[in-house]
Amino acid sequence: MSTAITGVAVHDVRFPTARDGDGSDAINRGDYSASYVELTTDAGVTGAGFTFTNGRGNEITCAAIRALAHHVAGRTVEEIADRPVEFWRSLVADDQLRWLGPEKGVIHMATGALVNAVWDLRAKLAGKPMWRFLAELPTAELVASVDFRHITDALTPAEATDILDRGRAGLADRLAVLDADGFPSYTTSVGWLGYPDDKVRALTRQAYRQGWRAVKMKVGGRPADDLRRARIIRSEIGPDALLMMDANQVWDVDEAIDNMAALAEVDPYWIEEPTHADDILGHARIARAVAPVRVATGEVAANRVIFKQLLQAEAIGVMQIDACRVGGVNEVLAELLLAAKFGVPVCPHAGGVGLCEYVQHLAIFDYLRVGTDLDGRMVEYVDHLHEHFVDPVRTRGGRYLLPDQPGYSTTMRPESVARYRFPDGPVWR
Amino acid sequence: MSTAITGVAVHDVRFPTARDGDGSDAINRGDYSASYVELTTDAGVTGAGFTFTNGRGNEITCAAIRALAHHVAGRTVEEIADRPVEFWRSLVADDQLRWLGPEKGVIHMATGALVNAVWDLRAKLAGKPMWRFLAELPTAELVASVDFRHITDALTPAEATDILDRGRAGLADRLAVLDADGFPSYTTSVGWLGYPDDKVRALTRQAYRQGWRAVKMKVGGRPADDLRRARIIRSEIGPDALLMMDANQVWDVDEAIDNMAALAEVDPYWIEEPTHADDILGHARIARAVAPVRVATGEVAANRVIFKQLLQAEAIGVMQIDACRVGGVNEVLAELLLAAKFGVPVCPHAGGVGLCEYVQHLAIFDYLRVGTDLDGRMVEYVDHLHEHFVDPVRTRGGRYLLPDQPGYSTTMRPESVARYRFPDGPVWR
């Protein structure tokens, strides 16, 4: 008995967040949007996936998804599951479309949306939340889902097998920890660049009362402003809570080193995206200069080859994977395994729309089966737009509670899709 | 008196090359296509630019150009020329669209098409071919055209100024050399993977008779096939002509090192794209292992930050810039200056459709004003699709002749645009 994917529907869904300054940082300000994919099947179950964009241009990623859709439509879930790398390569190594990346930007984000929709479908058909579906897969099946091309100099299938086999030991104990306490997270809702000082103070105070002991602020504005806002936040959270900083790539390498020296007095835990996301050697130089402050990056790292090098160069102390910029679950598996091999904790990028819903599953799977340690592991949390999802994230006291519905939590409410569809939904008309 | 850009027209133009095996290599096989831009002005002059794609997906780059067009339409050429970095950043750092790259893939290729169209317009208005227009610009104006953000750790404006000022000395003598002999080039038309052995032999023999003393073959098929084809070519060109190899990224790092050891007997001049284009550290390892064979790459290098690192890591002995994958002339200037700073010769990527027309100008400018030496400098040449351009490349005895028409040679013949427009042109209907 097999399940055929009978159709691929693509929706351009946009939320008008830009006007409120939500999500504003040194380099981005946008209308959080999703290029949203629905895979219909002859089993009556629908797989959902999306890639996140900042609004303008969401029609471009939608066009890219449509250009790739013929690699998905008409296939059965079972044949994809049987030959996962062959399926993945049909998308990323399409002999005409690969040129548009390769494996980066619009075309790779489109791959991510489609690949994730297939995994959502698989988890739904299995009746399990994605984290559990992944955690319960046999090692051989997980390893067979990873395309090792271009990463064998850092991670071999045999090493991946070892990591995943070792990850079976103690899994039930780790699951009990999460069942009791949830997964640690931090909040980015307190310190967007667009917020005035009093709003930063009030939001920080509120977050601290709600239980958050790790908060992130945006930097990369005028250095004096960054320091003033950082002092406000540190004064509200006390000396023991973690204060992370995110420069969203605005600095040059030497500028990052200088600015972080000036911000050292507030004891930052990490500096995120201190310079251009493609600058592996630059991140490595910054990491050496700002230690013990960790360098973190990854939300716009294009693919596993970039992550491989960030690890090889000892450029990062925190790896921030994204669920839908890279080529979906298959490539995320490669990245989680690479991080485990190099001993660097993964703290996924979230926020936007639906990214929290996505990455909670990846972080939980990572802890249960790959990284196996909570030390240094946190999922970003932003309190935006969860109401548009059928199975939204739930948090308590600064921790994510375990999702319990089948699938990848990627299914949007039909009324949200209809209302926010661009340009014909009532919000945009 | 100023010239206003009154409109931006975008055309999806595709040539059905895939069916003949032209342009086939280890990873690409496509219908050479252009996302073609025309900027209309109130001066009656039209600026033309394009980005190259492999066919499917050309509608995606066209959509990206349309998404960026509002940054160009309505501006005057003079205000763009007065504040070139501000203009360039309006495209690459659009606060919503940047997320789609950043500065890579579809959205950056679209930037390249638009930026190049503006430069074509400027050269046409000045009545000069692009190479001459650039070579005669004052140093300060060239330096002001470069966005140094994220490259100051490798190249400062002061260093760029020094390079360009020094490039004024002897310029007339270098120009006389090109006037007499043309610019050196090599041909890639002999050894596409899709060609059988006898076709490879016949084409190589023909190329040698036509004067080519540097030819490139594709590798990355079965190693035994690669070696057999390489021996055929070497036997036809003799021991002194240059034989370049291009693996189009199919190998892993260790695989590249092993395979190049096996191919050493035919004395390759360079190995191009030995592994994934994003793998700076991998290219550096390969470069150390295969020396004295040079490592070459760049045709899909996303931006100046990638090129900066390839140079910093001593990963390349030949830098292969592309005219329209990066953000147009402004970013190419940064790359040429970086190459000069690190002493690596630039051999631009060409072929496809219109890439030879584009890069001849860049190579000539580089020699006249930046690199100032012909040693190791060659422009790729592929004998395809030149008939669709108003001012096609002209070659003699394996060398490019100097273009003499105003502009960037990017203007397509209107009848070709009409005939090959997708999906409504007669060729595709």
Coordinates of N, CA and C in Angstrom, one line a residue, chain A residues 27-31 52-57 59-60 64 67 94-106 109 148-150 152-153 249 251-254 275-276 278-281 285 299-300 303 305-306 308-309 312 325 349, chain B residues 27-31 52-57 59-60 64 67 94-106 109 148-150 152-153 249 251-254 275-276 278-281 285 299-300 303 305-306 308-309 312 325 349:
Chain A
I27 N 19.7 45.1 9.6 CA 19.8 44.9 8.1 C 18.5 44.4 7.5
N28 N 17.6 44.0 8.3 CA 16.3 43.5 7.8 C 15.1 44.2 8.4
R29 N 14.1 44.4 7.7 CA 12.8 45.0 8.2 C 11.8 44.5 7.2
G30 N 10.9 43.7 7.6 CA 10.0 43.2 6.6 C 8.7 42.7 7.0
D31 N 7.9 42.3 6.1 CA 6.6 41.7 6.3 C 6.8 40.2 6.3
F52 N 10.6 30.7 4.7 CA 10.3 32.0 5.3 C 11.0 33.1 4.5
T53 N 10.3 34.2 4.2 CA 10.9 35.4 3.6 C 10.5 36.7 4.3
N54 N 11.1 37.7 3.9 CA 10.8 39.0 4.6 C 9.7 39.8 3.9
G55 N 8.9 39.2 3.0 CA 7.8 39.9 2.4 C 8.0 40.1 0.9
R56 N 8.6 41.3 0.5 CA 8.8 41.5 -0.9 C 9.7 40.4 -1.4
G57 N 9.4 39.9 -2.5 CA 10.2 38.7 -3.1 C 9.6 37.4 -2.7
E59 N 7.0 36.2 -3.8 CA 6.6 35.6 -5.1 C 7.7 34.9 -5.8
I60 N 9.0 35.3 -5.6 CA 10.1 34.7 -6.2 C 10.3 33.3 -5.7
A64 N 10.0 29.7 -7.5 CA 11.0 28.6 -7.5 C 10.4 27.3 -7.0
A67 N 8.8 25.8 -9.9 CA 9.7 25.3 -10.9 C 10.2 23.9 -10.5
D94 N 19.1 19.4 -10.1 CA 18.4 19.5 -11.3 C 19.3 20.1 -12.3
D95 N 19.5 19.5 -13.5 CA 20.6 19.9 -14.4 C 20.4 21.3 -15.0
Q96 N 19.2 21.9 -14.9 CA 19.0 23.2 -15.4 C 18.9 24.2 -14.2
L97 N 18.2 23.8 -13.1 CA 18.0 24.7 -12.0 C 19.1 24.9 -11.1
R98 N 20.1 23.9 -11.0 CA 21.2 24.0 -10.1 C 21.9 25.3 -10.3
W99 N 22.1 25.8 -11.5 CA 22.8 27.0 -11.8 C 22.3 28.2 -11.0
L100 N 21.0 28.2 -10.6 CA 20.4 29.3 -9.9 C 20.9 29.4 -8.5
G101 N 21.6 28.4 -8.0 CA 22.2 28.5 -6.6 C 23.7 28.7 -6.8
P102 N 24.4 27.6 -6.9 CA 24.0 26.3 -6.6 C 23.8 26.1 -5.1
E103 N 22.7 25.4 -4.7 CA 22.4 25.1 -3.3 C 22.5 26.3 -2.4
K104 N 21.9 27.4 -2.8 CA 21.9 28.6 -2.0 C 20.8 29.5 -2.5
G105 N 20.4 30.4 -1.6 CA 19.4 31.4 -1.9 C 18.0 30.9 -2.3
V106 N 17.4 31.6 -3.2 CA 16.0 31.3 -3.6 C 15.8 29.9 -3.9
M109 N 16.0 27.6 -0.9 CA 14.9 27.8 0.1 C 13.7 27.1 -0.5
F148 N 26.1 12.9 1.6 CA 27.4 13.1 2.1 C 28.3 13.8 1.0
R149 N 27.8 14.0 -0.2 CA 28.6 14.6 -1.2 C 29.1 16.0 -0.7
H150 N 30.4 16.2 -0.8 CA 31.0 17.4 -0.5 C 31.2 17.6 1.0
T152 N 32.4 14.6 2.9 CA 33.2 13.5 3.4 C 34.5 13.8 4.0
D153 N 35.1 15.0 3.6 CA 36.3 15.3 4.3 C 36.2 15.7 5.7
Q249 N 25.2 40.9 10.6 CA 26.1 41.0 9.5 C 26.6 42.4 9.1
W251 N 28.8 44.4 10.4 CA 30.1 44.9 10.7 C 31.2 44.2 9.7
D252 N 32.2 45.0 9.4 CA 33.4 44.4 8.8 C 34.2 43.6 9.9
V253 N 35.1 42.8 9.5 CA 35.8 41.9 10.5 C 36.4 42.7 11.6
D254 N 37.3 43.7 11.2 CA 37.9 44.5 12.3 C 37.0 45.3 13.1
T275 N 29.6 39.5 11.1 CA 30.0 40.0 9.8 C 29.3 39.2 8.8
H276 N 29.7 39.4 7.5 CA 29.0 38.8 6.4 C 28.9 37.3 6.6
D278 N 28.9 34.8 4.7 CA 29.7 33.9 3.9 C 31.2 34.0 4.3
D279 N 31.5 34.8 5.3 CA 32.9 35.0 5.6 C 33.4 34.0 6.7
I280 N 33.7 32.9 6.3 CA 34.2 31.8 7.2 C 35.5 32.2 7.9
L281 N 36.4 32.7 7.1 CA 37.7 33.1 7.6 C 37.6 34.3 8.5
R285 N 38.6 34.6 12.5 CA 39.4 35.7 13.2 C 38.7 36.3 14.3
E299 N 21.8 31.4 10.5 CA 20.5 31.6 10.0 C 20.4 31.9 8.5
V300 N 21.5 32.4 7.9 CA 21.5 32.5 6.5 C 22.7 31.8 5.9
N303 N 24.2 26.4 3.2 CA 24.1 24.9 3.0 C 25.2 24.2 3.9
V305 N 27.9 22.8 3.2 CA 29.3 23.0 2.9 C 29.8 24.3 3.7
I306 N 28.9 25.2 3.8 CA 29.3 26.4 4.7 C 29.4 26.0 6.1
K308 N 30.1 23.1 7.3 CA 31.3 22.2 7.5 C 32.5 23.1 7.7
Q309 N 32.6 24.1 6.9 CA 33.8 25.0 7.0 C 33.9 25.8 8.3
Q312 N 35.2 23.4 10.7 CA 36.6 23.1 10.4 C 37.5 24.2 10.8
R325 N 16.0 27.4 5.2 CA 16.9 28.1 4.2 C 17.7 27.0 3.5
H349 N 17.9 28.8 14.8 CA 17.3 30.1 14.5 C 15.8 30.0 14.4
Chain B
I27 N 27.7 18.4 -14.4 CA 26.6 18.8 -13.5 C 25.5 19.6 -14.2
N28 N 25.8 20.2 -15.3 CA 24.9 21.1 -16.0 C 24.5 20.6 -17.4
R29 N 23.3 20.8 -17.8 CA 22.9 20.5 -19.1 C 21.6 21.4 -19.3
G30 N 21.7 22.3 -20.2 CA 20.6 23.2 -20.2 C 20.3 23.9 -21.5
D31 N 19.2 24.7 -21.5 CA 18.9 25.5 -22.6 C 19.4 26.9 -22.2
F52 N 22.6 35.2 -17.0 CA 22.6 33.9 -17.7 C 22.0 32.8 -16.9
T53 N 21.2 32.0 -17.4 CA 20.7 30.8 -16.7 C 20.7 29.6 -17.6
N54 N 20.4 28.5 -17.1 CA 20.4 27.2 -17.9 C 19.1 26.8 -18.4
G55 N 18.1 27.8 -18.4 CA 16.9 27.5 -19.1 C 15.7 27.4 -18.1
R56 N 15.4 26.2 -17.6 CA 14.4 26.1 -16.6 C 14.7 27.0 -15.4
G57 N 13.8 27.8 -15.0 CA 14.1 28.7 -13.9 C 14.4 30.1 -14.4
E59 N 12.5 32.0 -15.6 CA 11.3 32.9 -15.1 C 11.5 33.3 -13.7
I60 N 12.3 32.6 -12.9 CA 12.5 33.0 -11.5 C 13.5 34.2 -11.5
A64 N 12.8 38.0 -10.2 CA 13.6 38.7 -9.2 C 14.0 40.1 -9.8
A67 N 11.2 42.4 -9.2 CA 11.1 42.8 -7.8 C 12.1 43.9 -7.5
D94 N 18.4 45.8 0.0 CA 16.9 46.1 0.2 C 16.5 45.4 1.4
D95 N 15.8 46.1 2.3 CA 15.6 45.5 3.7 C 14.6 44.3 3.7
Q96 N 13.9 44.1 2.6 CA 13.1 42.9 2.5 C 13.7 41.8 1.6
L97 N 14.3 42.3 0.5 CA 14.8 41.3 -0.5 C 16.1 40.7 -0.2
R98 N 16.9 41.4 0.7 CA 18.2 40.8 1.0 C 18.2 39.4 1.6
W99 N 17.1 39.1 2.3 CA 17.0 37.8 3.0 C 17.0 36.7 1.9
L100 N 16.6 37.0 0.7 CA 16.6 35.9 -0.4 C 18.0 35.5 -0.8
G101 N 19.0 36.2 -0.4 CA 20.4 35.8 -0.8 C 21.0 35.3 0.5
P102 N 21.6 36.1 1.3 CA 22.0 37.5 0.9 C 23.2 37.5 0.0
E103 N 23.0 38.4 -1.1 CA 24.1 38.6 -2.0 C 24.5 37.3 -2.7
K104 N 23.6 36.5 -3.1 CA 23.9 35.2 -3.7 C 22.7 34.7 -4.5
G105 N 23.0 33.8 -5.4 CA 21.9 33.1 -6.1 C 21.0 34.1 -6.9
V106 N 19.8 33.7 -7.0 CA 18.8 34.3 -7.9 C 18.7 35.9 -7.7
M109 N 21.9 37.5 -8.9 CA 22.0 37.5 -10.4 C 21.1 38.6 -11.0
F148 N 33.1 48.6 -0.3 CA 34.2 48.0 0.4 C 33.7 47.2 1.7
R149 N 32.4 47.4 1.9 CA 31.8 46.7 3.1 C 32.1 45.2 3.0
H150 N 32.6 44.7 4.1 CA 33.0 43.2 4.2 C 34.2 42.8 3.5
T152 N 37.2 45.1 3.8 CA 38.2 46.0 4.2 C 39.4 45.2 4.9
D153 N 39.1 44.0 5.4 CA 40.2 43.2 6.0 C 41.1 42.7 4.9
Q249 N 32.5 20.9 -10.1 CA 32.1 20.7 -8.7 C 31.7 19.3 -8.3
W251 N 33.4 16.6 -7.6 CA 34.2 15.8 -6.7 C 34.2 16.2 -5.2
D252 N 34.3 15.3 -4.3 CA 34.6 15.6 -2.9 C 36.1 16.0 -2.9
V253 N 36.5 16.6 -1.8 CA 37.9 17.1 -1.7 C 38.9 16.1 -1.9
D254 N 38.8 14.9 -1.2 CA 39.9 13.9 -1.3 C 39.8 13.2 -2.7
T275 N 35.8 21.0 -6.7 CA 34.8 20.6 -5.7 C 33.7 21.7 -5.5
H276 N 32.9 21.5 -4.5 CA 31.7 22.5 -4.3 C 32.2 23.9 -4.3
D278 N 31.4 26.5 -2.9 CA 31.4 27.2 -1.6 C 32.6 26.8 -0.7
D279 N 33.3 25.8 -1.1 CA 34.3 25.1 -0.2 C 35.6 25.8 -0.3
I280 N 35.8 26.9 0.4 CA 37.1 27.6 0.3 C 38.2 26.8 0.9
L281 N 37.9 26.2 2.1 CA 39.0 25.4 2.8 C 39.3 24.2 1.9
R285 N 43.0 23.1 0.3 CA 43.6 21.8 0.5 C 44.0 21.2 -0.8
E299 N 33.1 30.8 -11.4 CA 31.9 31.1 -12.3 C 30.7 31.0 -11.5
V300 N 30.6 30.3 -10.3 CA 29.5 30.4 -9.5 C 29.8 30.9 -8.1
N303 N 29.9 36.0 -4.6 CA 30.1 37.4 -4.3 C 31.5 37.7 -4.0
V305 N 32.8 38.5 -1.2 CA 33.3 37.9 0.1 C 33.8 36.5 -0.1
I306 N 33.3 35.8 -1.0 CA 33.8 34.4 -1.4 C 35.2 34.6 -2.1
K308 N 37.2 37.1 -1.9 CA 38.2 37.5 -0.9 C 38.8 36.4 -0.1
Q309 N 38.0 35.4 0.3 CA 38.5 34.3 1.1 C 39.3 33.3 0.3
Q312 N 42.6 35.0 0.3 CA 43.2 35.0 1.6 C 43.7 33.6 1.9
R325 N 26.8 36.9 -12.5 CA 26.3 36.1 -11.3 C 26.5 37.0 -10.1
H349 N 35.1 33.8 -16.7 CA 34.3 32.7 -17.2 C 33.4 33.2 -18.3

